[in-house]
mmCIF file of C-alpha atoms in Angstrom:
data_model
loop_
_atom_site.group_PDB
_atom_site.id
_atom_site.type_symbol
_atom_site.label_atom_id
_atom_site.label_comp_id
_atom_site.label_asym_id
_atom_site.label_seq_id
_atom_site.Cartn_x
_atom_site.Cartn_y
_atom_site.Cartn_z
ATOM 1 C CA LYS A 89 -222.863 38.300 -57.436
ATOM 2 C CA ALA A 90 -220.299 35.504 -57.425
ATOM 3 C CA GLY A 91 -219.095 34.246 -54.058
ATOM 4 C CA VAL A 92 -215.587 33.834 -52.714
ATOM 5 C CA THR A 93 -213.738 31.139 -54.587
ATOM 6 C CA GLN A 94 -210.765 29.174 -53.354
ATOM 7 C CA THR A 95 -208.535 26.865 -55.320
ATOM 8 C CA PRO A 96 -207.708 24.113 -55.055
ATOM 9 C CA ARG A 97 -210.410 22.623 -52.812
ATOM 10 C CA TYR A 98 -208.277 19.672 -51.757
ATOM 11 C CA LEU A 99 -204.543 19.180 -51.673
ATOM 12 C CA ILE A 100 -202.199 16.460 -50.462
ATOM 13 C CA LYS A 101 -198.562 17.352 -49.917
ATOM 14 C CA THR A 102 -195.522 15.763 -48.345
ATOM 15 C CA ARG A 103 -193.551 17.143 -45.417
ATOM 16 C CA GLY A 104 -190.931 19.630 -46.538
ATOM 17 C CA GLN A 105 -192.800 20.676 -49.673
ATOM 18 C CA GLN A 106 -194.353 24.082 -50.182
ATOM 19 C CA VAL A 107 -197.871 24.974 -51.208
ATOM 20 C CA THR A 108 -199.675 27.982 -52.672
ATOM 21 C CA LEU A 109 -203.393 28.512 -52.155
ATOM 22 C CA SER A 110 -205.492 31.006 -54.068
ATOM 23 C CA CYS A 111 -208.517 33.104 -53.154
ATOM 24 C CA SER A 112 -210.707 35.311 -55.334
ATOM 25 C CA PRO A 113 -212.832 37.705 -53.251
ATOM 26 C CA ILE A 114 -216.289 39.086 -53.844
ATOM 27 C CA SER A 115 -216.224 41.771 -56.533
ATOM 28 C CA GLY A 116 -215.733 45.147 -54.879
ATOM 29 C CA HIS A 117 -214.229 43.752 -51.674
ATOM 30 C CA ARG A 118 -210.690 44.954 -51.146
ATOM 31 C CA SER A 119 -209.958 43.174 -47.869
ATOM 32 C CA VAL A 120 -208.985 39.512 -47.865
ATOM 33 C CA SER A 121 -208.222 37.540 -44.717
ATOM 34 C CA TRP A 122 -206.896 34.032 -44.276
ATOM 35 C CA TYR A 123 -207.694 31.595 -41.464
ATOM 36 C CA GLN A 124 -206.532 28.153 -40.457
ATOM 37 C CA GLN A 125 -209.135 25.797 -39.035
ATOM 38 C CA THR A 126 -208.196 22.627 -37.151
ATOM 39 C CA PRO A 127 -210.198 20.457 -34.730
ATOM 40 C CA GLY A 128 -207.790 21.239 -31.918
ATOM 41 C CA GLN A 129 -207.166 24.961 -32.321
ATOM 42 C CA GLY A 130 -210.366 26.006 -34.060
ATOM 43 C CA LEU A 131 -210.331 29.020 -36.343
ATOM 44 C CA GLN A 132 -207.153 31.055 -36.150
ATOM 45 C CA PHE A 133 -206.354 34.264 -37.951
ATOM 46 C CA LEU A 134 -203.354 34.129 -40.298
ATOM 47 C CA PHE A 135 -203.243 37.540 -41.981
ATOM 48 C CA GLU A 136 -205.293 40.223 -43.649
ATOM 49 C CA TYR A 137 -204.560 42.116 -46.843
ATOM 50 C CA PHE A 138 -206.093 45.355 -47.981
ATOM 51 C CA SER A 139 -205.206 47.067 -51.254
ATOM 52 C CA GLU A 140 -202.151 44.827 -51.738
ATOM 53 C CA THR A 141 -200.764 45.603 -48.266
ATOM 54 C CA GLN A 142 -200.667 43.296 -45.279
ATOM 55 C CA ARG A 143 -202.713 45.063 -42.629
ATOM 56 C CA ASN A 144 -202.698 42.520 -39.800
ATOM 57 C CA LYS A 145 -200.848 39.319 -39.053
ATOM 58 C CA GLY A 146 -201.654 36.496 -36.675
ATOM 59 C CA ASN A 147 -199.300 34.486 -34.536
ATOM 60 C CA PHE A 148 -197.966 32.058 -37.136
ATOM 61 C CA PRO A 149 -194.345 31.305 -38.099
ATOM 62 C CA GLY A 150 -192.675 32.969 -41.040
ATOM 63 C CA ARG A 151 -193.259 29.844 -43.157
ATOM 64 C CA PHE A 152 -196.748 31.232 -43.669
ATOM 65 C CA SER A 153 -196.854 34.157 -46.053
ATOM 66 C CA GLY A 154 -199.280 35.810 -48.369
ATOM 67 C CA ARG A 155 -199.816 38.496 -50.904
ATOM 68 C CA GLN A 156 -202.584 40.353 -52.638
ATOM 69 C CA PHE A 157 -202.714 41.441 -56.238
ATOM 70 C CA SER A 158 -204.094 44.616 -57.756
ATOM 71 C CA ASN A 159 -207.363 42.843 -58.634
ATOM 72 C CA SER A 160 -207.736 41.926 -54.906
ATOM 73 C CA ARG A 161 -207.086 38.246 -55.530
ATOM 74 C CA SER A 162 -204.880 36.797 -52.830
ATOM 75 C CA GLU A 163 -202.524 33.894 -52.420
ATOM 76 C CA MET A 164 -201.057 32.324 -49.338
ATOM 77 C CA ASN A 165 -197.925 30.230 -49.305
ATOM 78 C CA VAL A 166 -196.691 27.730 -46.770
ATOM 79 C CA SER A 167 -193.098 26.630 -47.114
ATOM 80 C CA THR A 168 -191.389 23.591 -45.591
ATOM 81 C CA LEU A 169 -194.675 21.919 -44.745
ATOM 82 C CA GLU A 170 -195.078 20.120 -41.428
ATOM 83 C CA LEU A 171 -197.615 17.480 -40.431
ATOM 84 C CA GLY A 172 -199.265 20.004 -38.137
ATOM 85 C CA ASP A 173 -200.049 22.240 -41.091
ATOM 86 C CA SER A 174 -202.809 19.847 -42.127
ATOM 87 C CA ALA A 175 -205.949 21.947 -41.846
ATOM 88 C CA LEU A 176 -208.774 23.670 -43.631
ATOM 89 C CA TYR A 177 -207.536 27.025 -44.905
ATOM 90 C CA LEU A 178 -210.304 29.562 -45.243
ATOM 91 C CA CYS A 179 -210.268 32.845 -47.069
ATOM 92 C CA ALA A 180 -212.742 35.620 -46.350
ATOM 93 C CA SER A 181 -213.394 38.821 -48.225
ATOM 94 C CA SER A 182 -214.904 41.752 -46.429
ATOM 95 C CA TRP A 183 -216.090 45.303 -46.831
ATOM 96 C CA THR A 184 -216.526 47.838 -44.068
ATOM 97 C CA THR A 185 -218.068 51.243 -44.143
ATOM 98 C CA SER A 186 -218.251 53.628 -41.221
ATOM 99 C CA GLY A 187 -219.445 57.090 -40.461
ATOM 100 C CA PRO A 188 -219.992 59.256 -37.382
ATOM 101 C CA ASN A 189 -222.882 57.096 -36.209
ATOM 102 C CA THR A 190 -222.878 54.093 -38.461
ATOM 103 C CA LEU A 191 -220.803 51.011 -39.054
ATOM 104 C CA TYR A 192 -221.505 48.223 -41.479
ATOM 105 C CA TYR A 193 -219.435 45.088 -41.893
ATOM 106 C CA GLU A 194 -219.972 42.617 -44.708
ATOM 107 C CA GLN A 195 -217.957 39.435 -44.918
ATOM 108 C CA TYR A 196 -218.104 36.202 -46.866
ATOM 109 C CA PHE A 197 -216.011 33.088 -46.449
ATOM 110 C CA GLY A 198 -214.963 30.788 -49.237
ATOM 111 C CA PRO A 199 -215.449 27.011 -48.955
ATOM 112 C CA GLY A 200 -211.817 26.507 -47.968
ATOM 113 C CA THR A 201 -208.899 24.432 -49.145
ATOM 114 C CA ARG A 202 -208.427 21.152 -47.294
ATOM 115 C CA LEU A 203 -204.652 20.604 -47.014
ATOM 116 C CA THR A 204 -203.338 17.240 -45.902
ATOM 117 C CA VAL A 205 -199.626 16.901 -45.192
ATOM 118 C CA THR A 206 -198.244 13.352 -45.098
ATOM 119 C CA GLY B 237 -203.280 37.127 -27.716
ATOM 120 C CA GLN B 238 -206.985 37.646 -27.296
ATOM 121 C CA GLN B 239 -209.140 34.649 -26.389
ATOM 122 C CA LEU B 240 -212.855 34.015 -26.479
ATOM 123 C CA ASN B 241 -214.604 31.522 -24.231
ATOM 124 C CA GLN B 242 -217.673 30.144 -25.966
ATOM 125 C CA SER B 243 -220.211 27.966 -24.204
ATOM 126 C CA PRO B 244 -221.669 25.482 -24.257
ATOM 127 C CA GLN B 245 -219.374 23.337 -26.404
ATOM 128 C CA SER B 246 -222.325 21.277 -27.601
ATOM 129 C CA MET B 247 -226.065 21.203 -27.212
ATOM 130 C CA PHE B 248 -228.494 18.338 -27.751
ATOM 131 C CA ILE B 249 -232.005 19.712 -27.990
ATOM 132 C CA GLN B 250 -235.437 18.766 -29.241
ATOM 133 C CA GLU B 251 -236.882 20.357 -32.343
ATOM 134 C CA GLY B 252 -238.922 23.390 -31.375
ATOM 135 C CA GLU B 253 -236.851 24.280 -28.323
ATOM 136 C CA ASP B 254 -235.102 27.600 -27.863
ATOM 137 C CA VAL B 255 -231.298 27.705 -27.856
ATOM 138 C CA SER B 256 -228.928 30.048 -26.070
ATOM 139 C CA MET B 257 -225.153 30.286 -26.343
ATOM 140 C CA ASN B 258 -222.669 32.918 -25.267
ATOM 141 C CA CYS B 259 -219.136 34.182 -25.513
ATOM 142 C CA THR B 260 -216.981 36.003 -23.021
ATOM 143 C CA SER B 261 -213.620 37.640 -23.405
ATOM 144 C CA SER B 262 -210.918 39.162 -21.261
ATOM 145 C CA SER B 263 -210.512 41.868 -23.911
ATOM 146 C CA ILE B 264 -212.814 44.534 -25.251
ATOM 147 C CA PHE B 265 -214.026 44.201 -28.821
ATOM 148 C CA ASN B 266 -215.456 46.878 -31.082
ATOM 149 C CA THR B 267 -217.611 44.455 -33.033
ATOM 150 C CA TRP B 268 -219.097 41.066 -32.190
ATOM 151 C CA LEU B 269 -220.020 38.612 -34.905
ATOM 152 C CA TRP B 270 -221.908 35.331 -34.959
ATOM 153 C CA TYR B 271 -221.400 32.680 -37.642
ATOM 154 C CA LYS B 272 -222.792 29.273 -38.566
ATOM 155 C CA GLN B 273 -220.701 26.652 -40.297
ATOM 156 C CA ASP B 274 -222.123 23.621 -42.065
ATOM 157 C CA PRO B 275 -219.947 20.581 -42.894
ATOM 158 C CA GLY B 276 -217.688 21.140 -45.878
ATOM 159 C CA GLU B 277 -218.403 24.841 -46.070
ATOM 160 C CA GLY B 278 -216.964 28.077 -44.767
ATOM 161 C CA PRO B 279 -218.642 29.996 -41.927
ATOM 162 C CA VAL B 280 -221.592 32.185 -42.837
ATOM 163 C CA LEU B 281 -222.038 35.497 -41.060
ATOM 164 C CA LEU B 282 -225.407 35.530 -39.266
ATOM 165 C CA ILE B 283 -225.390 38.700 -37.193
ATOM 166 C CA ALA B 284 -222.989 41.610 -36.679
ATOM 167 C CA LEU B 285 -223.162 43.779 -33.542
ATOM 168 C CA TYR B 286 -221.488 47.172 -33.500
ATOM 169 C CA LYS B 287 -222.395 48.926 -30.238
ATOM 170 C CA ALA B 288 -222.385 47.950 -26.582
ATOM 171 C CA GLY B 289 -225.900 47.017 -25.531
ATOM 172 C CA GLU B 290 -227.074 46.512 -29.098
ATOM 173 C CA LEU B 291 -229.730 43.839 -29.586
ATOM 174 C CA THR B 292 -230.172 42.614 -33.157
ATOM 175 C CA SER B 293 -232.471 40.022 -34.704
ATOM 176 C CA ASN B 294 -232.257 38.043 -37.920
ATOM 177 C CA GLY B 295 -235.384 35.935 -38.250
ATOM 178 C CA ARG B 296 -235.441 33.466 -35.365
ATOM 179 C CA LEU B 297 -231.954 34.554 -34.286
ATOM 180 C CA THR B 298 -231.319 37.274 -31.722
ATOM 181 C CA ALA B 299 -227.909 38.433 -30.544
ATOM 182 C CA GLN B 300 -226.741 41.047 -28.074
ATOM 183 C CA PHE B 301 -223.495 42.961 -27.619
ATOM 184 C CA GLY B 302 -222.754 43.077 -23.904
ATOM 185 C CA ILE B 303 -222.593 46.379 -22.082
ATOM 186 C CA THR B 304 -219.002 45.744 -20.985
ATOM 187 C CA ARG B 305 -218.051 44.969 -24.628
ATOM 188 C CA LYS B 306 -216.527 41.721 -23.349
ATOM 189 C CA ASP B 307 -219.422 39.380 -24.017
ATOM 190 C CA SER B 308 -222.212 38.493 -26.385
ATOM 191 C CA PHE B 309 -225.007 35.961 -26.609
ATOM 192 C CA LEU B 310 -226.953 34.347 -29.430
ATOM 193 C CA ASN B 311 -230.463 32.960 -29.056
ATOM 194 C CA ILE B 312 -232.282 30.783 -31.558
ATOM 195 C CA SER B 313 -236.009 30.443 -31.045
ATOM 196 C CA ALA B 314 -238.137 27.448 -32.053
ATOM 197 C CA SER B 315 -235.247 25.419 -33.457
ATOM 198 C CA ILE B 316 -235.704 23.464 -36.682
ATOM 199 C CA PRO B 317 -233.580 20.653 -38.184
ATOM 200 C CA SER B 318 -231.671 22.993 -40.539
ATOM 201 C CA ASP B 319 -230.320 24.889 -37.508
ATOM 202 C CA VAL B 320 -227.928 21.983 -36.951
ATOM 203 C CA GLY B 321 -224.311 23.032 -37.315
ATOM 204 C CA ILE B 322 -221.473 24.740 -35.511
ATOM 205 C CA TYR B 323 -222.012 28.284 -34.300
ATOM 206 C CA PHE B 324 -219.031 30.554 -33.743
ATOM 207 C CA CYS B 325 -218.737 33.883 -32.043
ATOM 208 C CA ALA B 326 -215.976 36.251 -33.083
ATOM 209 C CA GLY B 327 -214.656 39.546 -31.866
ATOM 210 C CA LEU B 328 -213.182 42.199 -34.095
ATOM 211 C CA GLY B 329 -210.791 44.827 -32.824
ATOM 212 C CA GLY B 330 -207.092 45.440 -32.459
ATOM 213 C CA ALA B 331 -204.325 43.932 -34.551
ATOM 214 C CA ASP B 332 -205.349 40.292 -34.202
ATOM 215 C CA GLY B 333 -207.964 40.362 -36.932
ATOM 216 C CA LEU B 334 -210.970 38.264 -36.041
ATOM 217 C CA THR B 335 -210.685 36.238 -32.846
ATOM 218 C CA PHE B 336 -213.006 33.225 -32.844
ATOM 219 C CA GLY B 337 -214.552 31.167 -30.093
ATOM 220 C CA LYS B 338 -214.149 27.391 -30.231
ATOM 221 C CA GLY B 339 -217.716 26.921 -31.423
ATOM 222 C CA THR B 340 -220.975 25.443 -30.163
ATOM 223 C CA HIS B 341 -222.108 22.227 -31.824
ATOM 224 C CA LEU B 342 -225.887 22.269 -32.101
ATOM 225 C CA ILE B 343 -227.565 18.890 -32.515
ATOM 226 C CA ILE B 344 -231.321 18.696 -32.863
ATOM 227 C CA GLN B 345 -233.260 15.556 -32.127
ATOM 228 C CA PRO B 346 -236.555 15.286 -34.024
#
């Protein structure tokens, strides 16, 4: 099956602008999470969406927002860009199943969108 | 928020050697995960651990979920050049989504 796709792969923006990144999950996966990866802070959780609802949110300012559509595709938006927002933004789709004695977690990351803010 | 301490930060080893890295946390996690990330790509899930004490293998990789649920280790046996990359541990549980360690850079000298 097709993997997680993210568009665009590379983006250059100017301070103060806004940006929208897109993620298409694995078919059948209803959970989509977003992460920011920088050399200094590593991988940090932004938010998670499940069935069009935000389920969890990381410790990022309100300039970072997201949404999920009925087909599970997700977008994240960053408004009023700052230099420190330059990073690799990763999307992951996941599927979890659990029972009385079983738990199975499947997750795939996309290749990321490299955002450079100048 | 939750934090994971992953060590070592980097490892320079000879091809064929065994590798060991670990993660510790001040918080309890319900699931521990280990990933590998190659340059220009997203992390790839290697092993998922679901129960305290669980020991799981995936080829030459072996990982364990610590009894206290606050730590995990990953071993790679008989390393080969394609093992080069950054390995991340991650804990899943609570409202913080996945919490990642800072990564272990594995460099293999032929």
